[in-house]
XYZ file of C-alpha atoms in Angstrom:
491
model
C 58.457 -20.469 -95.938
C 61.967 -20.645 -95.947
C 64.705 -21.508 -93.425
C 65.906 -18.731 -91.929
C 69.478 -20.495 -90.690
C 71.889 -22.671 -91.227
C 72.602 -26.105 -90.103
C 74.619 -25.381 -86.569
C 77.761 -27.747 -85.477
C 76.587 -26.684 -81.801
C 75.699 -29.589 -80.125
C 72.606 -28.923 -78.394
C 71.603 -30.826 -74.998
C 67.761 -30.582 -74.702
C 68.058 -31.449 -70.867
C 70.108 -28.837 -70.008
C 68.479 -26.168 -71.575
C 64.457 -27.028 -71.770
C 64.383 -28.114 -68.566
C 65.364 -29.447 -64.949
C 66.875 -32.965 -64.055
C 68.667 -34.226 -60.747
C 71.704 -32.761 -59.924
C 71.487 -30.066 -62.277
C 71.631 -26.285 -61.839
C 68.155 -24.690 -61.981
C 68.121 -22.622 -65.186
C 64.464 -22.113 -65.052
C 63.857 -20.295 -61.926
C 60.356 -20.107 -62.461
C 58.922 -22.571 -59.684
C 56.587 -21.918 -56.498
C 58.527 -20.660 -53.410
C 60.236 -22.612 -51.276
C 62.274 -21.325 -48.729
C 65.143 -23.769 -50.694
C 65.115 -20.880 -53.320
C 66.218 -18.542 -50.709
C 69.723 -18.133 -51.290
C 71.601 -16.416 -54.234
C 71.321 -18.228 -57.544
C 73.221 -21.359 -57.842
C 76.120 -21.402 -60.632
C 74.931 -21.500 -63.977
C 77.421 -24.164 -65.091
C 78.887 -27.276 -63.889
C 76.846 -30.097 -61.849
C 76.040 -29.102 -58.308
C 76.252 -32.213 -55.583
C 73.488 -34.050 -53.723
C 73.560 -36.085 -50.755
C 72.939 -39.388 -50.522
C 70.914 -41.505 -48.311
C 73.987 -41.902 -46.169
C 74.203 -38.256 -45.723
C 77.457 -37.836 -48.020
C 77.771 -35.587 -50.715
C 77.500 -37.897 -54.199
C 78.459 -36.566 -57.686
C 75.953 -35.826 -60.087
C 76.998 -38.232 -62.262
C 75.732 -41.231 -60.302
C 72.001 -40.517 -61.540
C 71.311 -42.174 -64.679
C 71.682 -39.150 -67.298
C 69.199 -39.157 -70.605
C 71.300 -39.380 -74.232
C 71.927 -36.403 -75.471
C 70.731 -36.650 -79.355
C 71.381 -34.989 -82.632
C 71.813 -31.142 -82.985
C 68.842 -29.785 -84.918
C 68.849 -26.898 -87.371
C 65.727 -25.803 -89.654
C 65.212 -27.330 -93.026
C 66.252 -26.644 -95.825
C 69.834 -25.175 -94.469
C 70.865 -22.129 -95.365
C 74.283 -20.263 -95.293
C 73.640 -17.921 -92.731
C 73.293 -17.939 -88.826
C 70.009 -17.184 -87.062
C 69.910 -13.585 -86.142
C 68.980 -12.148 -82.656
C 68.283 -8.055 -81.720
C 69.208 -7.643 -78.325
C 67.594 -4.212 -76.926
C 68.388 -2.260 -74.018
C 71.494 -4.042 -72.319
C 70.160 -7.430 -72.207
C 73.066 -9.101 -69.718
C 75.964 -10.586 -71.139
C 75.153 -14.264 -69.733
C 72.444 -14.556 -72.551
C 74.802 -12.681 -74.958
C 77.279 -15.577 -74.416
C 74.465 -18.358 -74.310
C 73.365 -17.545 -77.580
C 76.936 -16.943 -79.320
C 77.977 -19.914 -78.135
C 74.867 -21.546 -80.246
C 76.360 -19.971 -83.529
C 73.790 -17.471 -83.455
C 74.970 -13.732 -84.844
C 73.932 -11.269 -82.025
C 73.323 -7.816 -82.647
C 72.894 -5.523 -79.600
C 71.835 -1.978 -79.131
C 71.639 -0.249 -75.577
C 68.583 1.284 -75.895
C 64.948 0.595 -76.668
C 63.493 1.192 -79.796
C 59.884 3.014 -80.981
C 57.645 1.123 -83.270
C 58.735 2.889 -86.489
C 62.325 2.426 -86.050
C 62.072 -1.216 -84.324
C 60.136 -2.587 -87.419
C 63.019 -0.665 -89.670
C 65.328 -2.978 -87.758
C 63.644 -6.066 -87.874
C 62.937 -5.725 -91.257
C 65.973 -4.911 -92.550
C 68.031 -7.178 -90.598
C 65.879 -9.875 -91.326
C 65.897 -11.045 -87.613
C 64.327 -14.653 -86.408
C 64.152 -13.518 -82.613
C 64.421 -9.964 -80.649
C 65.183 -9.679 -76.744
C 63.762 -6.683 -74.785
C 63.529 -5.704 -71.087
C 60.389 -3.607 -70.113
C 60.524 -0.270 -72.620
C 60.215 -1.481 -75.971
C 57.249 -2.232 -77.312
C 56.132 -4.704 -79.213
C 53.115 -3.824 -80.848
C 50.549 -5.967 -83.356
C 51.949 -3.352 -85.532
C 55.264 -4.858 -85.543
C 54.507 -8.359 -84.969
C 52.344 -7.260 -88.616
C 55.698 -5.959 -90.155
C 58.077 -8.051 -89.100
C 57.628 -11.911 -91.193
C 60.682 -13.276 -90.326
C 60.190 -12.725 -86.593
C 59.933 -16.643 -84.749
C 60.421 -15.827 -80.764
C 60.531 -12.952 -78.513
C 62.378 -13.040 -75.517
C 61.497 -10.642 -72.191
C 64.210 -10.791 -70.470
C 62.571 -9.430 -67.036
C 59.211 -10.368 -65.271
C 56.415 -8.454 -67.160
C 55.255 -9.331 -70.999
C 52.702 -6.285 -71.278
C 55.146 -4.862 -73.220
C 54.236 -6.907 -75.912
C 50.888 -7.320 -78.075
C 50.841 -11.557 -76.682
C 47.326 -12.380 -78.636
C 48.815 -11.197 -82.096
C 52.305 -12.862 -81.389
C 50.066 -15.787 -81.136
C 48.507 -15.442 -83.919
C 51.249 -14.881 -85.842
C 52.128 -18.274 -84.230
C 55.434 -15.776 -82.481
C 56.315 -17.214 -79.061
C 57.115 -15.089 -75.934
C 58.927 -16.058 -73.107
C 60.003 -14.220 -69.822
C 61.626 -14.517 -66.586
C 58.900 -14.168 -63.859
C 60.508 -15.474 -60.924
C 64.367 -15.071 -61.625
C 64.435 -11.859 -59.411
C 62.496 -12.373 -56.969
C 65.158 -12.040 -54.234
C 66.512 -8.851 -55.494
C 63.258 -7.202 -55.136
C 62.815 -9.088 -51.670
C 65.648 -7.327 -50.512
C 65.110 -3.875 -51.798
C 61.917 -3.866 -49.651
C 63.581 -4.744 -46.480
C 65.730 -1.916 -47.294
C 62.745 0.185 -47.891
C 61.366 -1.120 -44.667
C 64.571 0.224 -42.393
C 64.816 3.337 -44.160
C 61.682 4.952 -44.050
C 61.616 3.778 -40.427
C 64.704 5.651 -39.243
C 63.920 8.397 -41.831
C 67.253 7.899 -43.433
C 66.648 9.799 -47.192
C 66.107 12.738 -45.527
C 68.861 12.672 -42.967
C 71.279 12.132 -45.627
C 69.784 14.872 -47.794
C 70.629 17.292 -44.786
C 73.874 16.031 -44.384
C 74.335 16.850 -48.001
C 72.917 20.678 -47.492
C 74.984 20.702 -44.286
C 72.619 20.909 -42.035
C 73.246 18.174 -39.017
C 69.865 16.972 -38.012
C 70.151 14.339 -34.722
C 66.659 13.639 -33.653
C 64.448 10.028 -32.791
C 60.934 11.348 -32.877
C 59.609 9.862 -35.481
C 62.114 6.574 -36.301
C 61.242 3.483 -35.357
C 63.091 0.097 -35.048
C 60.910 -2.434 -37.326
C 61.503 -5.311 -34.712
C 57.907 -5.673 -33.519
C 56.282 -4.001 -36.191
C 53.824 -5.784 -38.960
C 54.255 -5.628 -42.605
C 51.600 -6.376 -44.840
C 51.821 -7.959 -48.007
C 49.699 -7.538 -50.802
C 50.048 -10.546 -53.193
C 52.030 -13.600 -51.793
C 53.686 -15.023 -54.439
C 57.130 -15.246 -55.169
C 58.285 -12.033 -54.238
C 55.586 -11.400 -51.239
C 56.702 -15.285 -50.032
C 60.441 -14.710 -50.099
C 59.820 -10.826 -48.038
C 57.466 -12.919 -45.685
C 60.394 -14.174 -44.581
C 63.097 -12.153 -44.557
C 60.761 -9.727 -42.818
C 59.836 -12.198 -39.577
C 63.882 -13.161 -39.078
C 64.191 -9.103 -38.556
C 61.490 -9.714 -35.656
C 58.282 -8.186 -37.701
C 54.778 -9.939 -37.927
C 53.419 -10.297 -41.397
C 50.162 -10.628 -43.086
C 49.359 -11.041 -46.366
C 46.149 -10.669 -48.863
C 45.755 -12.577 -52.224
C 43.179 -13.716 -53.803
C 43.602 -16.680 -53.767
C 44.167 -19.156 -50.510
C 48.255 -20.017 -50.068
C 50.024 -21.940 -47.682
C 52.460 -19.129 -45.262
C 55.780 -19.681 -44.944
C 56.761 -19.429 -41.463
C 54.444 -17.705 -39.188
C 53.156 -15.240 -41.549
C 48.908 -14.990 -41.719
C 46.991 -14.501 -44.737
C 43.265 -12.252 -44.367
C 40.461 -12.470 -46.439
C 39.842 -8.732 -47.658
C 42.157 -5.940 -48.777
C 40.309 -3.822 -46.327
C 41.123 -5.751 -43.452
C 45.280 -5.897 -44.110
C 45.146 -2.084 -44.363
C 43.858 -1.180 -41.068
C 46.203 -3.718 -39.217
C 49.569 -3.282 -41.197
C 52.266 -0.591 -40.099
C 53.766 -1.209 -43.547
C 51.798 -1.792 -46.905
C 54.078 -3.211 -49.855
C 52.576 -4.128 -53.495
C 53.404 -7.603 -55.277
C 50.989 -7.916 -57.772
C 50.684 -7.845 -61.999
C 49.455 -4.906 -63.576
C 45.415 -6.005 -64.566
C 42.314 -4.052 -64.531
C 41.925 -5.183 -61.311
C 44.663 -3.520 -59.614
C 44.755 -0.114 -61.651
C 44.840 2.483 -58.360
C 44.244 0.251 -56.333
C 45.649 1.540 -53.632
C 43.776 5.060 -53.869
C 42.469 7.398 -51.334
C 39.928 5.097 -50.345
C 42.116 2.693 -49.333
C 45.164 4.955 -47.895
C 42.185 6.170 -45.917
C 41.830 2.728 -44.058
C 45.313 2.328 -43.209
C 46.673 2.946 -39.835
C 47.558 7.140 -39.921
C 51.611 7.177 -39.698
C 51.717 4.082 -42.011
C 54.073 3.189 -44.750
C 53.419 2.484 -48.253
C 56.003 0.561 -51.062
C 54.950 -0.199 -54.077
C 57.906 -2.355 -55.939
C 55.264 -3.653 -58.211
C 53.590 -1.712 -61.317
C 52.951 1.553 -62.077
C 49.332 1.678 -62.314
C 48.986 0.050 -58.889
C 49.228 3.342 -56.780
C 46.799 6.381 -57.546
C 49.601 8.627 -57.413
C 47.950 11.966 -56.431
C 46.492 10.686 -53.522
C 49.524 9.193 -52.509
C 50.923 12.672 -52.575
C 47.674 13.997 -50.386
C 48.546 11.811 -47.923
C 52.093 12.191 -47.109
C 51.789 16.174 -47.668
C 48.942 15.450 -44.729
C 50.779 13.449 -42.516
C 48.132 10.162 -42.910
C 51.446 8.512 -44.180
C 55.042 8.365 -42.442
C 56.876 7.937 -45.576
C 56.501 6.200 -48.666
C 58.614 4.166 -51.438
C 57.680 4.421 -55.056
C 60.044 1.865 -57.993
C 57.591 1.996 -60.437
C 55.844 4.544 -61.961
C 52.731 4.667 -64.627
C 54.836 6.592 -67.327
C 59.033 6.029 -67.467
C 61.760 7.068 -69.282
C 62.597 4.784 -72.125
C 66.623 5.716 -71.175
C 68.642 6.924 -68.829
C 69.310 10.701 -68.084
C 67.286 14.065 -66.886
C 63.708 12.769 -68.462
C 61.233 11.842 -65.161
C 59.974 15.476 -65.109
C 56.205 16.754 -65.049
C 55.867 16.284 -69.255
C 55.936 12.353 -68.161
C 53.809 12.198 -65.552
C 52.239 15.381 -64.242
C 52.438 14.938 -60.419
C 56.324 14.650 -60.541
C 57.083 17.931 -59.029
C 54.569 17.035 -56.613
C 55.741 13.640 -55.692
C 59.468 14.844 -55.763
C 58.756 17.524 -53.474
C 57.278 14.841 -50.907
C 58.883 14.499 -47.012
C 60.370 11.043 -46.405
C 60.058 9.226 -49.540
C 62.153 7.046 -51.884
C 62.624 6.979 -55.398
C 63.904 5.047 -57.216
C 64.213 4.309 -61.346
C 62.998 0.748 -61.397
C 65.763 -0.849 -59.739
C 63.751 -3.383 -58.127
C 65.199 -6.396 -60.076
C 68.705 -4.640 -61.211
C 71.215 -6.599 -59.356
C 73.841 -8.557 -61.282
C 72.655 -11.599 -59.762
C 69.079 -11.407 -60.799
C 70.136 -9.877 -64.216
C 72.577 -12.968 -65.025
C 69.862 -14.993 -63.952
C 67.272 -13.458 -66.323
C 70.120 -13.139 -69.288
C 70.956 -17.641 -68.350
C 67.049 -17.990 -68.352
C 65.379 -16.321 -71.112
C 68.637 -16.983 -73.164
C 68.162 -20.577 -72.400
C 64.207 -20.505 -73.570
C 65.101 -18.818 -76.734
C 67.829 -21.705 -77.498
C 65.465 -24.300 -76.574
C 62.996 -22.817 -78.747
C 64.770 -22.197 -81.946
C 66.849 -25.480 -81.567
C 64.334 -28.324 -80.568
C 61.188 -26.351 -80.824
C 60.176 -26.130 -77.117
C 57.964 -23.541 -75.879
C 58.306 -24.915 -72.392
C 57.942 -21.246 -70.222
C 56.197 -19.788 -73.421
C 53.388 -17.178 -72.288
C 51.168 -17.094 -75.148
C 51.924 -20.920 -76.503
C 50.474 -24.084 -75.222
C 54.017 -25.498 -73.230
C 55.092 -28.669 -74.965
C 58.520 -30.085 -75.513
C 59.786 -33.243 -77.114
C 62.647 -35.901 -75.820
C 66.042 -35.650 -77.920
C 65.457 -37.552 -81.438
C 68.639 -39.550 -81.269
C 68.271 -41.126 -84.643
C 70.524 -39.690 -87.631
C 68.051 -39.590 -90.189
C 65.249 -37.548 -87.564
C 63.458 -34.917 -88.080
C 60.965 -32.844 -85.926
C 58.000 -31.061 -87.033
C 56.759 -27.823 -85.485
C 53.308 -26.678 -86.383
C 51.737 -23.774 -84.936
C 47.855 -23.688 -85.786
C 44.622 -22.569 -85.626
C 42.406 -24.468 -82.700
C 39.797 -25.826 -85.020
C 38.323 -29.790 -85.340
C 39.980 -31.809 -87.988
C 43.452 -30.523 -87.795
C 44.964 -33.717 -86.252
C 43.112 -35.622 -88.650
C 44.736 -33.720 -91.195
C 48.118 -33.736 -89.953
C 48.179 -37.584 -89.355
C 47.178 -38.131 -92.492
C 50.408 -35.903 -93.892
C 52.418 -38.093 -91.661
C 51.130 -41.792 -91.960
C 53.049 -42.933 -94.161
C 56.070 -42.062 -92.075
C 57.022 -43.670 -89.091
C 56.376 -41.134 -86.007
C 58.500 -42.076 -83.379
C 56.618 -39.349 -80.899
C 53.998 -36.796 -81.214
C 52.982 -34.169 -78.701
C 49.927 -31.383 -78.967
C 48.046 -28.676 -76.798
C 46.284 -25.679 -77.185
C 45.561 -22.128 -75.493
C 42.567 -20.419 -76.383
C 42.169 -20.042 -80.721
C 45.855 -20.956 -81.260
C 47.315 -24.759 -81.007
C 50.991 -26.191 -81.018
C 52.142 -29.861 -82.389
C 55.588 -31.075 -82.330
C 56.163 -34.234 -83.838
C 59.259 -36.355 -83.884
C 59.702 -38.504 -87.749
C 62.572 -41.238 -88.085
C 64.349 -42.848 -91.219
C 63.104 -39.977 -93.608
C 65.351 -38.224 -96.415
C 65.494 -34.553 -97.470
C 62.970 -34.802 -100.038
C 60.707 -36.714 -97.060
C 61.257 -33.458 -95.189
C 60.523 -31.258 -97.972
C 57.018 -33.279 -99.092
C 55.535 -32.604 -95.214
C 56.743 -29.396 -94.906
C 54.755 -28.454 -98.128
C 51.980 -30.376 -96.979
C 51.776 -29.403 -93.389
C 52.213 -25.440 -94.178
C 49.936 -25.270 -97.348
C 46.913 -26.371 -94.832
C 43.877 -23.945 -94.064
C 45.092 -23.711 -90.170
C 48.466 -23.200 -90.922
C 50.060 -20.356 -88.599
C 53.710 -21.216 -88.584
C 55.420 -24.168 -89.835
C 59.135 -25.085 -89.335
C 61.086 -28.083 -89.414
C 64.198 -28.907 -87.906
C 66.942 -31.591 -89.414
């Protein structure tokens, strides 16, 4: 297999990017909530200061910082830059992250279809695409598509994209699942106050002219209780933001969490629907929650209740969330996400997407929005620093630390000249290590790392004091194996 780039001049500081060390910025956001993650995202550059012992604010620079080692490109080099295909308006912090890596960016401002995204790939002969949550990325164009190494989601979902055949195809995928998290927080609370106080349709009959002055029917939330369905980042962070407004919450997952703050978790869906005044949705599309929140369930809420769903499309039986606000069972409702949406902007969320639109549209207090949940340009920059940073780490030192389809290893910095790192992507079956080792034995291996997930296993392995032609003789070996997936090395 050949190289598909260059040798870059780029220094490249495997700390910084593949992960987290003291008194650095967080670049990978994805961590369990803590109510330190509260805030807006730190700056992306620079060293932030820590206090010491004493209580005084100590530079960075005082905790001992690991060697930076050699910049790594793939072997053999080759006179051209690695190419990246940057789809629907993928922020300009991972535009500039990856330019300044000496990578040559092309970006187009919409998504793609299959046909004319595997024309693309082809043609341009691209090592790694970025996409937000429209294209699709399908085992057809994994299939297509040979010189494809990494895709990059540069939002929270990745079921956009076929993730068993990019794994077999030994293609890693990473994503940004936390990076947003207070955006969407915040939309919520927003939610929350507006449908109380009835607010979308007061404005729309300011807008017709008609003035409209009444209470019956709005609500202060102070007092109230929200229910949370899934407490994890999101549903953590809303928890609360939601008690410091002076409302109770309870939450249901399914699995047991620590609250933060006051907030109670119950054991059964059932029992947070009959004892919330507002219902909002924080969990992954899965078979498991496909509708469900139907008319089952909106049956067991509290009648005059609230329902958001800031989560996935599927989650919400849509017709029977019509039912019920057309009936009066529900107060008002708040709808981001949608089963079927436009793949771009403009007049397209009509009844040939989804059937109920009219329906829905025609609705009394309810909010719509176009998936806006996470579209702030704080979460967005965060997203473009993270994913943009994964991608780097992963082309430039081989790390699929934050991959979801790839076993998560990284290596230390090789910091010797004549270094080299192998990355083998392979098929989890006995002997391969035996196999591998004996490719490499009669090299010296200053480190050596493997895992697996499921049918598909990852080994990175650092080799010192070895020439071109050394590189050349295990890169044949390695790659001409029966397991072999995807083998690259990197010089």
């Amino acid at each position: 297999m050949s190289a598909p780039a260059r040798r870059l001049s780029v220094s490249v500081n495997p700390v910084a990017i593949a992960g987290n060390q003291p008194g650095s910025p967080i670049l990978g956001a994805s961590s369990p909530p803590s109510l330190a993650t509260f805030g807006s995202p730190p700056p992306l550059s620079g060293l932030s200061l820590s206090r010491s012992a004493q209580g005084s604010r100590t530079s960075a620079s005082a905790f001992p910082q690991q060697q930076q080692g050699k910049a790594l490109a793939p072997f053999p080099v080759v006179d051209a830059p690695v190419k990246i295909l940057l789809l629907e308006n993928v922020n300009t912090a991972a535009v500039d992250l990856l330019k300044a890596q000496g990578y040559a960016v092309e970006e187009i401002k919409k998504a793609l279809g299959e046909e004319e995204l595997i024309n693309k790939l082809k043609e341009g002969n691209f090592q790694a695409v970025g996409i937000r949550s429209k294209t699709k990325i399908t085992a057809k164009v994994i299939k297509e598509c040979a010189s494809l190494l990494v895709i990059g989601c540069f939002c929270i979902g990745t079921n956009q994209v076929d993730l068993l055949a990019a794994a077999k195809a030994g293609i890693a995928v990473f994503n940004s699942p936390f990076s947003n998290s207070r955006s969407v927080a915040e939309l919520v609370i927003s939610e929350v106050i507006a449908l109380s106080r009835q607010l979308c349709d007061r404005a729309r009959e300011m807008r017709e002219g008609i003035w409209n002055k009444v209470s019956k029917g709005c609500w202060e939330i102070r007092g109230k209780t929200l229910g949370i369905v899934g407490y994890g980042h999101i549903g953590a962070q809303l928890s609360v933001l939601a008690e410091s407004m002076g409302m109770s919450v309870l939450y249901y997952d399914v699995i047991p969490i620590m609250p933060l703050g006051s907030a109670k978790q119950v054991e059964t869906l059932e029992e947070l629907l009959g004892a919330v005044d507002f219902l909002t949705l924080h969990v992954p599309e899965l078979p498991e929650t496909t509708n469900m929140i139907s008319k089952a369930q909106i049956d067991l809420m509290k009648d005059g209740a609230y329902l958001l769903n800031n989560a996935r499309g599927k989650v919400i039986d849509i017709p029977a969330l019509v039912d019920a606000l057309k009936s009066g069972k529900l107060a008002g409702a708040a709808v981001d996400v949608f089963p079927h949406e436009p793949a771009s902007n403009g007049p397209n969320f009509g009844d040939a997407l989804n059937e109920w639109s009219s329906a829905l549209r025609s609705c009394p207090n309810l909010i719509l929005t176009p998936h806006i949940g996470g579209s702030t340009e704080e979460a967005q920059s965060m997203i473009g620093s993270e994913v943009g940073s994964a991608l780097i780490s992963y082309l430039n030192l081989g790390s699929s630390q934050g991959a979801v389809n790839l076993p998560s290893l990284t290596l230390r910095p090789i910091l010797e000249d004549s270094g080299a790192r192998l990355c083998f992507i392979h098929q989890n079956v006995p002997g391969t290590l035996k196999i591998v080792n004996g490719v490499l034995e009669e090299f010296q291996v200053s480190k050596q790392s493997s895992d697996s997930m499921g049918d598909v296993a990852y080994l990175l392995a650092d080799i010192v004091g070895v020439t071109e032609k050394d590189i050349t003789q295990i890169y044949e070996a390695i790659s001409s194996t029966s397991n072999n997936i995807a083998t690259r090395m990197l010089f």
